[in-house]
Coordinates of C-alpha atoms and ligand atoms in Angstrom, one line a residue:
M20 CA 18.5 98.4 106.6
R21 CA 20.4 98.2 102.7
T22 CA 23.2 98.7 101.5
R23 CA 24.9 98.3 97.7
F24 CA 28.2 97.3 96.3
A25 CA 28.3 99.3 93.0
P26 CA 30.8 98.6 90.5
S27 CA 31.2 99.6 87.3
P28 CA 32.6 96.6 84.6
N29 CA 35.3 98.6 83.0
G30 CA 38.0 96.9 84.9
P31 CA 39.4 94.7 87.1
L32 CA 38.8 94.9 90.9
H33 CA 41.5 95.7 93.0
L34 CA 42.1 96.0 96.8
G35 CA 40.2 99.5 96.8
H36 CA 36.8 97.5 95.6
A37 CA 37.4 94.3 98.2
Y38 CA 37.5 97.5 101.2
A39 CA 34.4 99.5 99.3
A40 CA 32.1 95.5 98.9
M41 CA 33.9 94.7 102.3
V42 CA 32.0 98.4 104.3
A43 CA 29.0 97.3 102.4
H44 CA 28.7 94.1 103.2
D45 CA 30.0 94.2 106.6
T46 CA 27.9 97.2 107.9
A47 CA 24.5 95.5 106.9
R48 CA 25.5 92.1 108.5
A49 CA 26.3 94.1 111.4
R50 CA 22.7 95.5 110.9
G51 CA 20.8 93.0 110.6
G52 CA 20.1 94.7 106.8
A53 CA 20.8 93.3 103.3
F54 CA 23.5 93.9 100.9
I55 CA 22.9 94.8 97.4
L56 CA 25.4 93.8 94.8
R57 CA 24.7 96.5 91.4
I58 CA 26.5 96.9 88.7
E59 CA 26.4 99.6 86.9
D60 CA 27.1 98.6 83.0
I61 CA 25.4 101.5 81.3
D62 CA 28.8 102.6 79.4
G63 CA 28.0 100.4 76.7
K64 CA 31.7 101.2 75.5
R65 CA 33.3 100.3 78.3
S66 CA 31.5 97.9 80.1
R67 CA 32.6 94.1 79.4
A68 CA 30.4 91.1 80.3
E69 CA 33.7 89.6 81.6
F70 CA 35.1 92.0 84.0
V71 CA 31.2 91.1 85.8
D72 CA 31.7 86.9 86.2
E73 CA 35.0 88.3 87.3
F74 CA 33.5 90.4 90.2
L75 CA 31.0 87.9 90.9
L76 CA 33.7 85.1 91.4
D77 CA 36.0 87.9 93.4
L78 CA 33.4 88.5 96.2
A79 CA 32.7 85.3 96.8
W80 CA 36.3 84.6 96.8
L81 CA 36.6 87.4 99.5
G82 CA 33.3 85.8 101.5
L83 CA 31.4 88.5 100.8
E84 CA 27.8 87.0 100.1
W85 CA 25.2 89.6 98.9
D86 CA 21.5 89.4 99.0
G87 CA 19.4 88.1 96.1
D88 CA 20.7 88.0 92.2
A89 CA 22.9 91.0 91.1
V90 CA 21.4 93.5 90.2
F91 CA 22.1 95.2 86.4
Q92 CA 21.6 98.8 85.5
S93 CA 21.7 98.5 82.1
H94 CA 17.9 97.3 82.3
R95 CA 16.8 100.1 83.6
L96 CA 17.6 102.8 80.9
S97 CA 13.7 103.4 80.6
S98 CA 13.4 104.6 84.1
F99 CA 16.0 106.5 83.4
A100 CA 14.5 108.4 80.5
A101 CA 11.1 108.6 82.1
A102 CA 13.0 110.6 85.1
G103 CA 14.8 112.8 82.5
E104 CA 11.4 113.4 80.8
R105 CA 10.2 114.3 83.7
L106 CA 12.8 117.1 84.9
K107 CA 12.6 118.4 81.2
A108 CA 9.0 118.7 81.7
M109 CA 9.3 120.6 85.1
G110 CA 11.8 122.9 82.8
L111 CA 15.2 121.9 84.4
L112 CA 17.0 120.5 81.3
Y113 CA 18.8 122.0 78.8
P114 CA 20.0 120.6 75.5
C115 CA 24.1 120.9 75.0
T116 CA 25.7 120.4 72.6
C117 CA 29.7 121.8 73.6
T118 CA 32.3 119.3 73.1
R119 CA 34.8 118.7 75.8
A120 CA 37.3 120.6 74.4
E121 CA 34.6 123.6 74.1
I122 CA 34.4 123.8 77.5
A123 CA 37.5 123.2 78.6
A124 CA 38.6 126.0 76.6
A125 CA 35.9 128.1 78.2
A126 CA 35.3 127.4 81.3
T127 CA 37.0 129.9 84.3
I128 CA 35.8 127.4 87.6
Y129 CA 36.8 124.2 88.6
G130 CA 35.0 121.9 90.2
P131 CA 35.2 118.1 91.4
D132 CA 35.3 116.6 88.0
G133 CA 37.1 119.5 86.8
P134 CA 35.8 122.6 84.3
I135 CA 33.0 123.8 85.4
Y136 CA 29.7 124.1 82.6
P137 CA 30.2 128.2 81.6
G138 CA 26.5 127.7 80.7
T139 CA 27.3 128.4 76.9
C140 CA 24.0 126.4 76.0
R141 CA 21.8 127.5 79.4
H142 CA 20.2 130.5 76.7
R143 CA 20.8 129.9 73.4
P144 CA 18.3 127.6 71.2
V145 CA 20.6 124.5 70.5
A146 CA 18.6 121.7 68.4
P147 CA 17.5 118.8 70.9
D148 CA 19.3 116.0 68.4
N149 CA 22.0 114.9 69.7
A150 CA 22.8 116.9 72.5
A151 CA 23.2 116.6 76.1
W152 CA 21.0 117.2 78.5
R153 CA 22.1 119.2 81.1
L154 CA 20.3 120.3 85.0
D155 CA 20.1 124.2 85.3
V156 CA 21.2 123.6 89.1
G157 CA 20.4 127.5 90.4
R158 CA 16.9 126.5 89.1
A159 CA 16.7 123.4 90.5
M160 CA 17.9 125.0 94.1
A161 CA 15.4 128.0 93.5
L162 CA 12.2 125.3 93.4
T163 CA 13.8 123.0 96.1
G164 CA 15.0 125.5 98.8
P165 CA 17.9 124.4 101.2
L166 CA 18.6 120.6 101.2
E167 CA 20.4 119.0 103.9
W168 CA 21.8 115.6 103.9
I169 CA 23.8 113.0 106.4
D170 CA 26.7 111.2 106.3
E171 CA 27.3 108.8 109.8
V172 CA 31.6 109.8 109.9
A173 CA 30.7 113.4 108.2
G174 CA 27.6 114.1 109.9
S175 CA 24.8 116.6 108.6
Q176 CA 25.8 118.5 105.2
A177 CA 24.1 121.6 103.6
A178 CA 23.6 120.4 99.9
T179 CA 25.8 122.3 97.6
P180 CA 25.6 120.6 94.0
E181 CA 26.7 123.9 92.5
I182 CA 29.7 123.1 93.2
F183 CA 29.9 120.8 90.2
G184 CA 27.8 123.4 87.7
D185 CA 25.2 122.5 85.9
V186 CA 25.7 118.5 85.2
V187 CA 24.8 116.5 82.2
L188 CA 21.8 114.0 83.1
L189 CA 21.3 112.4 79.9
R190 CA 24.8 111.8 77.5
K191 CA 24.0 112.1 74.2
D192 CA 24.5 108.7 73.9
L193 CA 22.6 107.3 76.5
P194 CA 19.0 107.8 78.7
A195 CA 21.3 108.4 82.0
S196 CA 24.1 109.8 83.4
Y197 CA 26.3 108.8 86.6
H198 CA 24.7 110.9 88.7
L199 CA 21.0 110.2 87.5
A200 CA 21.3 106.7 87.2
A201 CA 23.4 105.6 90.5
T202 CA 20.0 108.0 92.6
L203 CA 17.3 106.5 90.8
D204 CA 18.8 103.1 91.8
D205 CA 19.4 103.2 95.2
A206 CA 15.7 104.2 94.9
T207 CA 14.7 101.2 93.2
D208 CA 17.1 98.9 94.8
G209 CA 15.3 100.3 98.3
V210 CA 18.8 101.2 99.7
T211 CA 19.1 103.0 102.6
L212 CA 22.6 103.9 103.4
V213 CA 25.0 104.4 100.9
T214 CA 28.2 103.3 101.3
R215 CA 31.2 104.0 99.1
G216 CA 34.5 105.9 98.7
M217 CA 35.3 109.8 100.0
D218 CA 35.9 110.4 96.2
L219 CA 32.0 110.5 95.3
F220 CA 31.4 113.0 98.8
P221 CA 30.9 115.6 96.4
A222 CA 27.9 114.1 94.1
S223 CA 25.9 113.1 96.9
H224 CA 25.7 117.2 97.0
V225 CA 23.9 116.4 93.4
H226 CA 22.2 113.2 94.7
R227 CA 20.4 114.8 97.1
L228 CA 19.0 117.6 94.6
L229 CA 17.6 115.0 92.7
Q230 CA 16.2 112.8 95.3
A231 CA 14.4 116.1 96.3
L232 CA 13.5 116.8 92.4
L233 CA 12.0 113.5 91.9
G234 CA 10.2 112.5 95.4
L235 CA 12.8 109.7 96.0
P236 CA 13.5 108.7 99.7
V237 CA 16.5 110.4 101.1
P238 CA 19.4 107.5 102.3
T239 CA 21.8 107.8 104.8
W240 CA 25.8 107.7 103.4
L241 CA 28.8 106.6 105.0
H242 CA 31.8 107.7 102.8
H243 CA 35.4 105.6 103.5
P244 CA 38.5 106.5 103.5
L245 CA 40.2 105.8 100.0
L246 CA 43.2 103.2 100.0
V247 CA 46.0 105.2 98.4
E248 CA 49.5 104.7 97.0
A249 CA 52.2 105.7 99.5
D250 CA 52.2 108.9 97.2
G251 CA 48.4 109.9 97.8
R252 CA 47.1 109.0 95.0
K253 CA 43.9 106.5 94.6
L254 CA 44.8 102.7 93.3
A255 CA 44.1 102.2 89.8
K256 CA 44.6 99.5 87.3
R257 CA 46.6 102.1 85.4
R258 CA 49.0 102.2 87.9
G259 CA 49.5 98.3 88.3
A260 CA 47.2 98.1 91.2
P261 CA 47.3 94.1 91.2
S262 CA 43.6 92.4 90.8
L263 CA 41.7 90.5 93.1
A264 CA 41.3 88.0 89.9
G265 CA 44.9 87.7 89.4
R266 CA 45.5 87.3 93.1
R267 CA 42.5 84.8 93.9
R268 CA 44.0 83.1 90.2
A269 CA 47.4 83.3 92.1
G270 CA 46.2 80.9 94.9
E271 CA 46.1 83.9 97.0
N272 CA 43.4 83.3 100.5
G273 CA 40.6 86.0 100.2
L274 CA 39.1 85.5 103.3
A275 CA 42.0 85.9 105.1
I276 CA 42.6 89.5 102.8
A277 CA 39.0 90.5 103.3
D278 CA 39.5 90.2 107.4
A279 CA 43.4 92.2 107.2
L280 CA 41.5 94.9 105.9
R281 CA 38.9 94.6 108.4
A282 CA 42.1 95.1 110.6
G283 CA 43.0 97.6 108.8
A284 CA 46.2 95.8 107.7
L285 CA 47.0 96.8 104.4
P286 CA 50.2 95.7 102.3
A287 CA 53.3 98.0 102.3
G288 CA 53.3 100.9 99.8
L289 CA 49.4 101.2 100.5
S290 CA 47.3 103.5 102.8
F291 CA 44.1 105.1 104.1
S292 CA 43.5 107.9 103.4
Q293 CA 40.8 110.3 104.7
G294 CA 40.8 113.3 102.8
V295 CA 38.2 113.8 99.2
H296 CA 40.4 112.7 96.8
H297 CA 38.5 113.7 93.2
A298 CA 38.2 111.0 90.2
A299 CA 40.6 112.4 87.6
Ligands
LIG330 N1 30.1 102.8 89.9 C1 30.5 104.1 90.7 C2 31.8 103.3 90.6 O1 32.3 102.0 90.5 C3 30.3 103.5 92.3 C4 28.7 104.3 92.3 C5 28.9 104.7 93.9 O2 29.2 104.2 94.5 O3 28.1 105.2 93.9 O4 33.0 103.9 90.4
ZN331 ZN1 26.9 123.9 76.0

């Protein structure tokens, strides 16, 4: 079996990331599997190489050794583009030129990531240059029929990707989006157990659909509780969560921090939430 930790280098890691990495690492070790480190750095505007260097030091400091070399999502853009072409050839993607503001103004339903795309471009001619490409989820589901996926904690789930509406699979500026890249990479990396926070539980509905459409192997999932602030909100750098790098440089003991997380011992002001917290 294989697990992975897949941080995005758009800011420093904090205790919530340490917990996520520990779950992936310890689950792999307990089951005699491999633990992969994948850097999700396709967002060129927000990704910074300095953060990657810190991530490697942070994980070593926590005593979480990964197997093999870290892999970089940005090296795989051509495989994402190829999958996009396949989905286009299947008639499942359509170009969309709507702006965020236009969508917000026209939307009437809200999903896990905010306003649900109202389908404006689905049936109108749009020049494909400089467009994002959306998945026609209704058409895709009609093709695959009902799908299930299994979370080791929450049990068997009927896939309901429609809760996101027609998600963007190829961004205007990039031949991928989080959903497409993460799903393809989990297949490429041979991940058999996708461990990640409860905030990404809803995303697994979309990933299950993409696996069915692209003929990818279907992993099992394990969505773990999130570390939250006293007010129930997810830890975030912008709300002052101390970075692992800062604690490391201040001479704190990373191994002791990892052991405390294993024991469920959290600093004052932090707790675990079992609920689904949607990424803002
Ligand atoms: N790169 C994502 C993040 O840092 C995690 C993706 C995943 O675990 O599927 O939030
Ligand atoms: Zn549109």
